[in-house]
Short mmCIF file of C-alpha atoms and ligand atoms in Angstrom, two decimals:
data_model
loop_
_atom_site.label_atom_id
_atom_site.label_comp_id
_atom_site.label_asym_id
_atom_site.label_seq_id
_atom_site.Cartn_x
_atom_site.Cartn_y
_atom_site.Cartn_z
CA MET A 273 9.35 -26.82 -10.81
CA THR A 274 10.98 -23.38 -10.63
CA LEU A 275 10.19 -19.80 -11.62
CA LEU A 276 13.04 -17.86 -13.18
CA VAL A 277 12.77 -14.07 -13.13
CA ILE A 278 14.74 -12.86 -16.11
CA GLY A 279 15.39 -9.54 -17.78
CA SER A 280 17.16 -6.25 -17.84
CA GLN A 281 15.58 -4.33 -14.95
CA ARG A 282 13.97 -4.74 -11.49
CA ILE A 283 14.69 -8.50 -11.42
CA ASP A 284 15.37 -8.59 -7.67
CA GLU A 285 12.21 -6.56 -7.00
CA PHE A 286 9.98 -8.98 -8.94
CA ALA A 287 11.67 -12.04 -7.45
CA THR A 288 11.35 -10.67 -3.88
CA ALA A 289 7.67 -9.90 -4.48
CA ALA A 290 7.07 -13.41 -5.87
CA ARG A 291 8.81 -15.07 -2.91
CA ALA A 292 6.73 -12.97 -0.50
CA LEU A 293 3.64 -14.71 -1.88
CA LYS A 294 5.13 -18.05 -0.75
CA PRO A 295 4.65 -20.06 -3.94
CA PRO A 296 5.04 -23.85 -3.71
CA PHE A 297 8.20 -23.69 -5.85
CA GLU A 298 11.56 -21.97 -5.92
CA VAL A 299 12.05 -18.50 -7.39
CA ARG A 300 15.44 -17.83 -9.01
CA GLU A 301 16.94 -14.69 -10.50
CA TRP A 302 18.77 -14.53 -13.79
CA PRO A 303 21.69 -15.04 -14.34
CA ASP A 304 21.72 -17.43 -11.32
CA ALA A 305 19.38 -19.91 -12.96
CA GLY A 306 20.94 -22.90 -11.16
CA ASN A 307 20.15 -26.20 -12.85
CA ILE A 308 18.32 -24.97 -15.93
CA ALA A 309 16.47 -28.28 -16.25
CA ASP A 310 14.41 -27.26 -13.16
CA VAL A 311 13.08 -24.06 -14.71
CA THR A 312 9.48 -24.48 -15.85
CA TYR A 313 8.19 -20.87 -15.68
CA ALA A 314 9.70 -17.51 -16.61
CA LEU A 315 8.69 -13.98 -15.64
CA ALA A 316 10.39 -11.89 -18.30
CA TRP A 317 11.11 -8.21 -19.04
CA GLY A 318 13.68 -7.63 -21.78
CA PRO A 319 15.61 -10.89 -21.40
CA PRO A 320 18.82 -11.25 -23.42
CA PRO A 321 17.95 -12.69 -26.85
CA GLY A 322 18.42 -16.45 -26.85
CA ALA A 323 18.36 -16.78 -23.04
CA LEU A 324 14.87 -18.28 -22.77
CA ALA A 325 15.77 -20.83 -25.46
CA THR A 326 18.39 -22.31 -23.13
CA LEU A 327 15.68 -23.53 -20.72
CA PRO A 328 14.82 -27.08 -21.89
CA ASN A 329 11.72 -27.60 -19.71
CA LEU A 330 10.07 -24.19 -19.97
CA LYS A 331 6.26 -24.44 -20.00
CA LEU A 332 5.02 -20.84 -19.71
CA ILE A 333 6.35 -17.28 -20.10
CA VAL A 334 4.68 -14.36 -18.32
CA SER A 335 5.59 -10.93 -19.68
CA VAL A 336 6.14 -8.14 -17.12
CA GLY A 337 4.97 -5.73 -19.83
CA ALA A 338 1.64 -5.31 -21.56
CA GLY A 339 3.64 -4.96 -24.78
CA VAL A 340 5.45 -8.10 -25.93
CA ASP A 341 7.34 -6.77 -28.96
CA GLY A 342 10.60 -7.06 -27.00
CA LEU A 343 10.00 -10.79 -26.46
CA LEU A 344 8.62 -11.58 -29.91
CA LYS A 345 11.58 -10.03 -31.70
CA ASP A 346 13.74 -12.91 -30.38
CA PRO A 347 13.55 -15.55 -33.15
CA THR A 348 14.57 -18.23 -30.65
CA LEU A 349 11.70 -17.50 -28.24
CA PRO A 350 10.43 -20.92 -27.10
CA ASN A 351 7.05 -21.87 -28.51
CA VAL A 352 5.26 -22.11 -25.15
CA PRO A 353 2.20 -20.09 -24.04
CA LEU A 354 3.01 -16.41 -23.47
CA ALA A 355 0.82 -14.30 -21.18
CA ARG A 356 1.12 -10.50 -21.32
CA TYR A 357 0.47 -8.32 -18.28
CA VAL A 358 -3.01 -6.86 -17.95
CA ASP A 359 -4.04 -5.19 -14.73
CA PRO A 360 -6.50 -2.44 -13.71
CA ASP A 361 -3.67 -0.54 -11.99
CA LEU A 362 -1.67 -0.44 -15.24
CA SER A 363 -4.69 0.66 -17.32
CA HIS A 364 -5.58 3.31 -14.75
CA ARG A 365 -2.08 4.76 -14.85
CA MET A 366 -2.15 4.89 -18.64
CA ALA A 367 -5.52 6.65 -18.50
CA GLU A 368 -3.99 9.22 -16.11
CA TYR A 369 -1.07 9.80 -18.46
CA VAL A 370 -3.25 10.17 -21.54
CA ALA A 371 -5.80 12.45 -19.82
CA SER A 372 -3.01 14.61 -18.35
CA GLN A 373 -1.36 15.08 -21.76
CA VAL A 374 -4.60 15.76 -23.63
CA LEU A 375 -5.54 18.39 -21.03
CA TRP A 376 -2.02 19.83 -21.13
CA HIS A 377 -2.22 20.53 -24.85
CA GLN A 378 -5.92 21.47 -24.98
CA ARG A 379 -5.42 24.04 -22.20
CA ARG A 380 -2.38 25.38 -24.09
CA MET A 381 -0.09 24.72 -21.13
CA PRO A 382 3.12 24.53 -23.21
CA ASP A 383 2.60 28.13 -24.36
CA LEU A 384 1.56 29.29 -20.88
CA VAL A 385 4.67 27.73 -19.31
CA ALA A 386 6.84 29.36 -21.99
CA GLN A 387 5.20 32.73 -21.23
CA GLN A 388 5.78 32.30 -17.51
CA GLU A 389 9.48 31.59 -18.12
CA ARG A 390 9.67 35.00 -19.83
CA LYS A 391 7.35 36.74 -17.29
CA ILE A 392 4.77 37.46 -19.98
CA TRP A 393 1.13 38.05 -18.96
CA ASN A 394 -0.73 37.36 -22.17
CA TYR A 395 -4.11 35.88 -23.02
CA VAL A 396 -3.87 32.54 -24.83
CA ARG A 397 -6.95 31.21 -26.60
CA GLU A 398 -7.88 27.80 -25.17
CA PRO A 399 -10.54 25.73 -26.93
CA ALA A 400 -13.29 24.12 -24.88
CA ALA A 401 -12.98 20.35 -24.44
CA LYS A 402 -16.34 19.86 -26.17
CA ASP A 403 -14.86 21.42 -29.33
CA VAL A 404 -11.73 19.26 -29.40
CA ARG A 405 -11.70 15.91 -31.18
CA VAL A 406 -9.45 13.30 -29.61
CA GLY A 407 -8.67 10.18 -31.64
CA VAL A 408 -7.24 7.11 -29.94
CA MET A 409 -5.29 4.53 -31.98
CA GLY A 410 -5.61 1.17 -30.23
CA LEU A 411 -8.86 0.30 -28.47
CA GLY A 412 -7.66 -2.46 -26.15
CA GLU A 413 -6.90 -2.27 -22.43
CA MET A 414 -4.92 0.99 -22.66
CA GLY A 415 -7.04 2.71 -25.27
CA GLY A 416 -10.31 1.70 -23.60
CA ALA A 417 -9.26 3.00 -20.18
CA SER A 418 -7.94 6.24 -21.72
CA LEU A 419 -11.21 6.86 -23.55
CA ARG A 420 -13.22 6.29 -20.37
CA ALA A 421 -11.09 8.88 -18.57
CA LEU A 422 -11.42 11.39 -21.43
CA GLN A 423 -15.20 10.97 -21.54
CA ASN A 424 -15.45 12.80 -18.19
CA PHE A 425 -14.15 16.01 -19.78
CA GLY A 426 -16.59 16.05 -22.70
CA TYR A 427 -14.15 15.73 -25.62
CA GLN A 428 -15.47 14.47 -28.94
CA LEU A 429 -14.02 10.97 -29.04
CA ARG A 430 -13.09 8.64 -31.86
CA GLY A 431 -11.05 5.46 -31.97
CA TRP A 432 -9.25 3.20 -34.42
CA SER A 433 -8.53 -0.51 -34.14
CA ARG A 434 -7.61 -3.45 -36.37
CA THR A 435 -11.01 -5.14 -36.18
CA PRO A 436 -14.42 -3.48 -35.64
CA ARG A 437 -15.14 -2.32 -32.09
CA THR A 438 -18.17 -0.66 -30.51
CA ILE A 439 -17.66 1.71 -27.58
CA ALA A 440 -20.50 3.86 -26.24
CA GLY A 441 -19.86 7.55 -26.90
CA VAL A 442 -16.93 6.87 -29.24
CA THR A 443 -17.04 6.92 -33.04
CA CYS A 444 -15.10 3.82 -34.02
CA TYR A 445 -13.11 3.19 -37.19
CA HIS A 446 -11.02 0.18 -38.11
CA GLY A 447 -8.46 -1.16 -40.52
CA THR A 448 -6.52 0.61 -43.23
CA THR A 449 -9.77 1.58 -44.97
CA GLY A 450 -10.99 3.43 -41.86
CA LEU A 451 -7.74 5.23 -41.09
CA GLU A 452 -8.08 8.32 -43.29
CA ALA A 453 -11.57 9.19 -42.08
CA PHE A 454 -10.43 8.65 -38.49
CA LEU A 455 -7.45 11.00 -38.93
CA ALA A 456 -9.36 13.66 -40.85
CA GLY A 457 -11.53 14.38 -37.80
CA THR A 458 -8.79 14.18 -35.16
CA ASP A 459 -7.23 17.23 -33.48
CA ILE A 460 -5.31 15.38 -30.75
CA LEU A 461 -4.06 11.92 -31.76
CA VAL A 462 -3.31 9.45 -28.96
CA CYS A 463 -1.39 6.29 -29.88
CA VAL A 464 -1.50 3.25 -27.61
CA LEU A 465 -0.99 0.63 -30.31
CA PRO A 466 1.23 -2.41 -29.83
CA LEU A 467 4.39 -2.53 -31.95
CA THR A 468 3.91 -5.16 -34.66
CA PRO A 469 5.11 -5.51 -38.26
CA ASP A 470 1.86 -3.75 -39.32
CA THR A 471 2.19 -0.78 -36.95
CA ARG A 472 5.95 -0.08 -37.10
CA GLY A 473 6.57 3.51 -38.23
CA ILE A 474 2.86 4.32 -38.50
CA LEU A 475 3.34 7.74 -36.88
CA ASN A 476 5.05 9.33 -39.87
CA ARG A 477 4.81 12.57 -41.81
CA GLU A 478 2.33 11.22 -44.34
CA LEU A 479 -0.01 10.33 -41.48
CA PHE A 480 0.48 13.71 -39.75
CA ARG A 481 -0.59 15.46 -42.97
CA LYS A 482 -3.90 13.57 -42.83
CA LEU A 483 -4.78 14.91 -39.37
CA SER A 484 -7.49 17.54 -39.07
CA ILE A 485 -6.59 21.00 -40.31
CA SER A 486 -10.16 22.33 -40.31
CA GLY A 487 -11.55 24.71 -37.71
CA ARG A 488 -8.15 25.35 -36.22
CA HIS A 489 -9.16 28.54 -34.47
CA GLU A 490 -12.10 27.04 -32.57
CA ARG A 491 -10.00 24.05 -31.67
CA LEU A 492 -6.19 24.16 -31.56
CA PRO A 493 -3.75 26.00 -33.81
CA GLY A 494 -2.70 22.62 -35.23
CA PRO A 495 -2.75 18.87 -34.56
CA VAL A 496 -1.03 17.31 -31.57
CA ILE A 497 0.21 13.73 -31.15
CA ILE A 498 0.64 11.72 -27.96
CA ASN A 499 2.52 8.40 -28.21
CA ALA A 500 2.61 6.06 -25.22
CA GLY A 501 2.66 2.82 -27.24
CA ARG A 502 6.21 2.05 -28.36
CA GLY A 503 9.02 4.11 -29.87
CA GLY A 504 9.09 1.91 -32.98
CA LEU A 505 5.63 3.24 -33.88
CA GLN A 506 7.06 6.71 -34.54
CA VAL A 507 9.48 8.13 -37.09
CA GLU A 508 11.29 10.68 -34.95
CA ALA A 509 12.88 12.58 -37.84
CA ASP A 510 9.34 13.11 -39.22
CA ILE A 511 8.07 14.38 -35.86
CA VAL A 512 10.94 16.88 -35.66
CA ALA A 513 10.31 18.05 -39.25
CA ALA A 514 6.53 18.28 -38.71
CA ILE A 515 6.91 20.31 -35.50
CA LYS A 516 9.39 22.66 -37.17
CA SER A 517 7.13 23.15 -40.21
CA GLY A 518 3.98 23.62 -38.10
CA GLU A 519 2.27 20.50 -39.49
CA LEU A 520 2.21 19.35 -35.88
CA PHE A 521 1.50 21.92 -33.18
CA GLY A 522 2.77 19.78 -30.30
CA ALA A 523 3.59 16.30 -29.05
CA SER A 524 3.87 14.26 -25.87
CA LEU A 525 6.19 11.30 -26.27
CA ASP A 526 6.73 8.64 -23.60
CA VAL A 527 8.49 6.10 -25.83
CA PHE A 528 11.36 6.43 -28.30
CA GLU A 529 13.16 4.66 -31.12
CA THR A 530 16.19 4.46 -28.78
CA GLU A 531 15.69 4.44 -25.01
CA PRO A 532 17.01 6.27 -23.09
CA LEU A 533 16.47 9.12 -25.58
CA PRO A 534 20.02 10.22 -26.57
CA PRO A 535 21.01 13.72 -25.37
CA SER A 536 21.65 14.63 -29.03
CA SER A 537 17.96 14.18 -29.97
CA PRO A 538 16.32 17.45 -31.09
CA LEU A 539 13.10 16.22 -29.42
CA TRP A 540 14.44 17.30 -26.02
CA SER A 541 14.18 20.98 -26.84
CA LEU A 542 11.48 21.51 -29.45
CA PRO A 543 8.63 23.86 -28.53
CA ARG A 544 5.45 22.15 -27.23
CA VAL A 545 7.14 18.74 -27.16
CA ILE A 546 6.95 16.87 -23.86
CA VAL A 547 9.44 14.04 -23.31
CA THR A 548 8.84 11.50 -20.54
CA PRO A 549 11.08 8.47 -19.81
CA HIS A 550 8.76 5.54 -20.67
CA LEU A 551 6.68 5.73 -17.52
CA ALA A 552 3.16 6.33 -18.79
CA ALA A 553 2.04 3.15 -17.06
CA GLU A 554 4.19 1.11 -14.77
CA SER A 555 2.83 -1.34 -12.26
CA THR A 556 4.15 -2.37 -8.86
CA ALA A 557 6.24 -5.49 -8.31
CA PRO A 558 3.63 -7.06 -5.94
CA SER A 559 0.88 -6.70 -8.59
CA ILE A 560 3.10 -8.19 -11.30
CA ALA A 561 4.22 -11.06 -9.05
CA ALA A 562 0.63 -11.86 -8.05
CA TYR A 563 -0.44 -11.83 -11.71
CA CYS A 564 2.45 -14.14 -12.64
CA LEU A 565 1.68 -16.63 -9.86
CA ARG A 566 -1.99 -16.63 -10.87
CA GLN A 567 -1.05 -17.58 -14.43
CA ILE A 568 1.25 -20.34 -13.19
CA ASP A 569 -1.51 -21.65 -10.94
CA ARG A 570 -3.95 -21.67 -13.86
CA HIS A 571 -1.43 -23.42 -16.05
CA ARG A 572 -0.79 -26.10 -13.40
CA ARG A 573 -4.52 -26.71 -13.02
CA GLY A 574 -4.94 -27.09 -16.78
CA MET A 575 -6.96 -23.86 -17.03
CA PRO A 576 -6.37 -21.40 -19.91
CA ILE A 577 -3.95 -18.66 -18.99
CA GLU A 578 -5.25 -15.08 -19.17
CA ASN A 579 -4.27 -12.62 -21.90
CA GLN A 580 -2.41 -15.13 -24.01
CA VAL A 581 -0.49 -13.46 -26.82
CA ASP A 582 -1.45 -14.39 -30.36
CA ARG A 583 1.98 -14.68 -31.93
CA ALA A 584 0.71 -14.57 -35.50
CA ARG A 585 -1.01 -11.22 -34.78
CA GLY A 586 2.00 -9.94 -32.85
CA TYR A 587 0.11 -8.73 -29.75
P1 LIG B 961 -4.36 -4.60 -26.37
O1 LIG B 961 -3.88 -5.83 -27.04
O2 LIG B 961 -5.38 -4.72 -25.29
O3 LIG B 961 -4.94 -3.59 -27.47
C1 LIG B 961 -4.28 -3.35 -28.68
C2 LIG B 961 -5.17 -2.51 -29.57
O4 LIG B 961 -4.42 -2.13 -30.73
C3 LIG B 961 -6.41 -3.28 -30.07
O5 LIG B 961 -7.53 -2.43 -30.12
C4 LIG B 961 -5.99 -3.70 -31.47
O6 LIG B 961 -7.05 -3.88 -32.40
C5 LIG B 961 -5.18 -2.48 -31.89
N1 LIG B 961 -4.29 -2.83 -33.01
C6 LIG B 961 -3.31 -3.77 -33.05
N2 LIG B 961 -2.76 -3.82 -34.28
C7 LIG B 961 -3.43 -2.90 -35.03
C8 LIG B 961 -3.36 -2.51 -36.38
N3 LIG B 961 -2.49 -3.07 -37.25
N4 LIG B 961 -4.22 -1.56 -36.82
C9 LIG B 961 -5.11 -1.00 -35.98
N5 LIG B 961 -5.24 -1.33 -34.67
C10 LIG B 961 -4.41 -2.28 -34.22
O7 LIG B 961 -3.05 -3.86 -25.82
P2 LIG B 961 -2.97 -2.83 -24.59
O8 LIG B 961 -3.99 -1.79 -24.79
O9 LIG B 961 -2.92 -3.56 -23.31
O10 LIG B 961 -1.50 -2.24 -24.82
C11 LIG B 961 -1.18 -1.54 -26.01
C12 LIG B 961 0.29 -1.15 -26.01
O11 LIG B 961 0.53 -0.11 -25.07
C13 LIG B 961 1.26 -2.26 -25.56
O12 LIG B 961 1.52 -3.16 -26.61
C14 LIG B 961 2.49 -1.45 -25.19
O13 LIG B 961 3.31 -1.28 -26.33
C15 LIG B 961 1.91 -0.10 -24.79
N6 LIG B 961 2.10 0.17 -23.36
C16 LIG B 961 2.94 1.19 -23.01
C17 LIG B 961 3.14 1.49 -21.69
C18 LIG B 961 3.98 2.67 -21.30
O14 LIG B 961 4.31 2.81 -20.12
N7 LIG B 961 4.34 3.54 -22.21
C19 LIG B 961 2.49 0.72 -20.63
C20 LIG B 961 1.61 -0.30 -21.10
C21 LIG B 961 1.43 -0.57 -22.42
P3 LIG B 961 -8.19 -5.00 -32.14
O15 LIG B 961 -9.09 -4.38 -31.10
O16 LIG B 961 -8.85 -5.12 -33.44
O17 LIG B 961 -7.48 -6.23 -31.66
C1 LIG B 962 4.44 -2.20 -20.97
C2 LIG B 962 5.28 -1.02 -20.72
O1 LIG B 962 4.37 -2.67 -22.11
O2 LIG B 962 5.46 -0.66 -19.53
O3 LIG B 962 3.78 -2.67 -20.01
O4 LIG B 962 5.79 -0.41 -21.66
#
């Protein structure tokens, strides 16, 4: 019985944190897998495609990320239970990111910072939070925590999910039939969807044109989008075009079609566009290691693992 920590980043950190918890089995680090027949568990974050399929006795995969699109895109991914990472620390950090970006745009900070750079003392009309409608796409762990954080500021809140959800204080919509009505009453759109075949490219120009354009002066001069889900959810050329044409007033983007975002991307220097390097929510190695060992322990005891990914659904 052996745990293999495998992936593209922070492998030694996760392995060190797992060993510190003194598990009753060996912890190895890719690519030093040793005798691959020993490996029964994998803690994975962006492993090379095909690598997990080389492990003949693998019983369980634990994803370092909440999002598992990177694992599921490997057609050779072994058909063993896959647990994704869910943790209050991760959700809390996402809620901080989302609240900070909503406040940043609602309080017109991009324009105020631009004025400061030019030493301009000028009044900028800021809408009150109670007059701004924030719509959250994805009502799971990340979306739920973000909405709870936003509730404290008094925004008008709405949410959109695949299946019906009920959240106190939030007007909920679902499915393709609910999308237009959801968008029509949204001034600031937050996306924390998983990347699946159904959601790929959903943040496109056609969708931006369905966002609220009513009451702009009481609210914001135009709609704003915030994407902390995955880069594959957004069509970057459409974001650039929509910002330039004024169909979008601003954007905060934490994730990109290509990461790191290439220096040639126009997104780096568009007005009211905030670029962050995929850090909206990142958990510590000790929390991830503890979560992984808990799933292994559950698996060994014959208990259901937590947060098992539904591969047919894609999240
Ligand atoms: P959950 O599985 O808990 O929630 C996913 C939500 O998305 C659910 O409400 C689900 O609907 C909804 N959804 C899925 N597919 C569709 C669809 N086709 N149409 C409408 N709604 C849909 O995931 P988490 O909240 O934990 O994580 C969400 C994503 O956030 C991750 O997959 C990852 O990509 C991203 N993330 C990014 C981080 C960062 O640092 N930038 C950090 C952590 C996560 P339903 O409720 O009906 O199931
Ligand atoms: C995740 C992420 O999915 O950090 O957890 O992007």
